[in-house]
Coordinates of C-alpha atoms in Angstrom, one line a residue:
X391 CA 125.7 86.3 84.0
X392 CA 126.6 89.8 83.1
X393 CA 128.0 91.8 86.0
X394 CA 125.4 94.5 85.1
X395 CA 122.5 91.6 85.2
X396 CA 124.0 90.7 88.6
X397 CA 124.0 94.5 89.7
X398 CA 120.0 94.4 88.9
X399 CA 119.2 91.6 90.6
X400 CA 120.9 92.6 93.4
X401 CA 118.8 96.1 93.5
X402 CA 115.7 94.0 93.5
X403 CA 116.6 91.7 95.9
X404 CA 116.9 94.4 98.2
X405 CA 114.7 97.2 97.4
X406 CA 111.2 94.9 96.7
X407 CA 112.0 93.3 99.8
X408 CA 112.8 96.6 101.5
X409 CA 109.6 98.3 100.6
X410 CA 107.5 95.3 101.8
X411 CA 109.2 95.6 104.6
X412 CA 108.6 99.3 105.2
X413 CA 105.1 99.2 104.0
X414 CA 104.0 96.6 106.2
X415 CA 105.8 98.1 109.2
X416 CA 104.5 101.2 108.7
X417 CA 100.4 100.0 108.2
X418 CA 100.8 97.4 111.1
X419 CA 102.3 100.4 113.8
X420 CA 100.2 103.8 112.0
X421 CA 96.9 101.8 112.7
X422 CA 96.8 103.3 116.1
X423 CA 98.0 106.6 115.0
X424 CA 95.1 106.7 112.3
X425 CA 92.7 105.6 114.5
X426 CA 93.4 108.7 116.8
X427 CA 93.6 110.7 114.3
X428 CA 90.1 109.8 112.7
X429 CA 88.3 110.1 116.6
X430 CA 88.4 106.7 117.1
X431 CA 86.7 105.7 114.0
X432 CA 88.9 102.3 113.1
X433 CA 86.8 101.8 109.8
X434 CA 87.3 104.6 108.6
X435 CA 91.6 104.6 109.8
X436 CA 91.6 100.9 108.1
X437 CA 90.4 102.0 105.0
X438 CA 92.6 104.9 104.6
X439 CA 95.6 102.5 105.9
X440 CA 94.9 100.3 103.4
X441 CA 94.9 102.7 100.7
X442 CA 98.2 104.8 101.9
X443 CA 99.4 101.2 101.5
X444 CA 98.2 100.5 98.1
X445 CA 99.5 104.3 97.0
X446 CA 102.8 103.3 99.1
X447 CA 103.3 100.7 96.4
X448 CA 102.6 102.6 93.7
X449 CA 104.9 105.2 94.0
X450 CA 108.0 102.8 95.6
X451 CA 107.5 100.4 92.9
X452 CA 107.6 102.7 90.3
X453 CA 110.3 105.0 91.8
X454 CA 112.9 101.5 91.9
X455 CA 111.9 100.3 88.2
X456 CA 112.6 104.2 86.9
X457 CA 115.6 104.0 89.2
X458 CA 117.1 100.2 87.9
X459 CA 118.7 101.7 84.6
X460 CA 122.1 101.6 84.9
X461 CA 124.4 103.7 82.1
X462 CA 127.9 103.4 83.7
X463 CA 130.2 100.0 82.8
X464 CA 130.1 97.6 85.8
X465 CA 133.6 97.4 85.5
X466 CA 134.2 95.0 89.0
X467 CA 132.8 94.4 92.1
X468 CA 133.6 97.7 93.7
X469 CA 131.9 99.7 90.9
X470 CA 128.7 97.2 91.5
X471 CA 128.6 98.2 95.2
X472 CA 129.3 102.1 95.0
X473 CA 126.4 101.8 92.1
X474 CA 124.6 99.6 94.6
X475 CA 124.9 102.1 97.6
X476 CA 123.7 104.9 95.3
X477 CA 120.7 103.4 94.0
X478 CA 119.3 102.1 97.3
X479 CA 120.1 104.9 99.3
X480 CA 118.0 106.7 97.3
X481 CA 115.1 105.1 97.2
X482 CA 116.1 104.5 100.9
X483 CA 115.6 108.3 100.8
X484 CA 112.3 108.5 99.2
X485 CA 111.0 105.6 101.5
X486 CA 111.7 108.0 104.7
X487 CA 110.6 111.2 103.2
X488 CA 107.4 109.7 102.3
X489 CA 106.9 108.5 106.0
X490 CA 108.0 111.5 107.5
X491 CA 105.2 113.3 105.0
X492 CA 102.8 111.1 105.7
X493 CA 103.6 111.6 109.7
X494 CA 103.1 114.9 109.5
X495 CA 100.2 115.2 107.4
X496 CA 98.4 112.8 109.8
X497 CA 99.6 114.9 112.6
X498 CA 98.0 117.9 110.9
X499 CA 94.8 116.3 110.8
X500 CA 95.4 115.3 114.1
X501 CA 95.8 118.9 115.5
X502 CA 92.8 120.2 113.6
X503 CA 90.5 117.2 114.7
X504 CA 91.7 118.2 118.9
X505 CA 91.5 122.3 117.8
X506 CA 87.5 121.5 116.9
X507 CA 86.7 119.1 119.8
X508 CA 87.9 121.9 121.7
X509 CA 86.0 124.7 120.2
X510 CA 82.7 122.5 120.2
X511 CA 83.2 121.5 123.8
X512 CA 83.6 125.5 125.0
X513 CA 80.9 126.0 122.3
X514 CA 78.7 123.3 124.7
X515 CA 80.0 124.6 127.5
X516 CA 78.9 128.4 127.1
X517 CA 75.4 127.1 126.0

């Protein structure tokens, strides 16, 4: 097999794996977090768990097969592995920043959701 094959296969061996990984992690420990977020409303925090999931994928997926092309030689093993470190590491990278985006985003919601029980509940309160 060609070193640069090898080099491929490699990738996907541990960035599929590694996005699984992540996804599933992340759907199985945000359920909570969504459910608060959405007032307690778990059908509504499943369904949008599921489809940050699906979209999670999506992007992932795509980002590692835009990202497999290699265009240097793979001259030896330690070209393979600094090629390697680059490539997952970034997507590595793209898998966090997506998290932390989506962490924040939810905590947004979050904020806004407490901001109007608050206002309805003084609101109630002065009535």
């Amino acid at each position: 097999m060609e070193p640069k094959t090898l080099t491929y296969l490699v990738y996907l061996l541990i960035t599929l794996p590694l996005t699984i990984w992540v996804a599933r992690t992340l759907s199985r420990n945000g359920r909570v977090f969504l459910v608060d977020v959405f007032g307690g409303n778990a059908q509504i925090a499943d369904a949008v768990n599921q489809l940050l999931v699906v979209g999670f994928y999506l992007i992932n997926v795509g980002y590692i097969c835009l990202w497999l092309r290699i265009t240097e030689a793979i001259t030896g093993a330690t070209v393979a592995i600094e090629t390697l470190a680059a490539k997952i590491g970034l997507v590595m990278l793209v898998l966090g920043a997506m998290h932390l985006f989506n962490v924040f985003l939810f905590h947004k919601l979050r904020e806004k959701r407490l901001a109007e029980n608050e206002r309805k509940e003084l609101y109630a309160g002065a009535h």
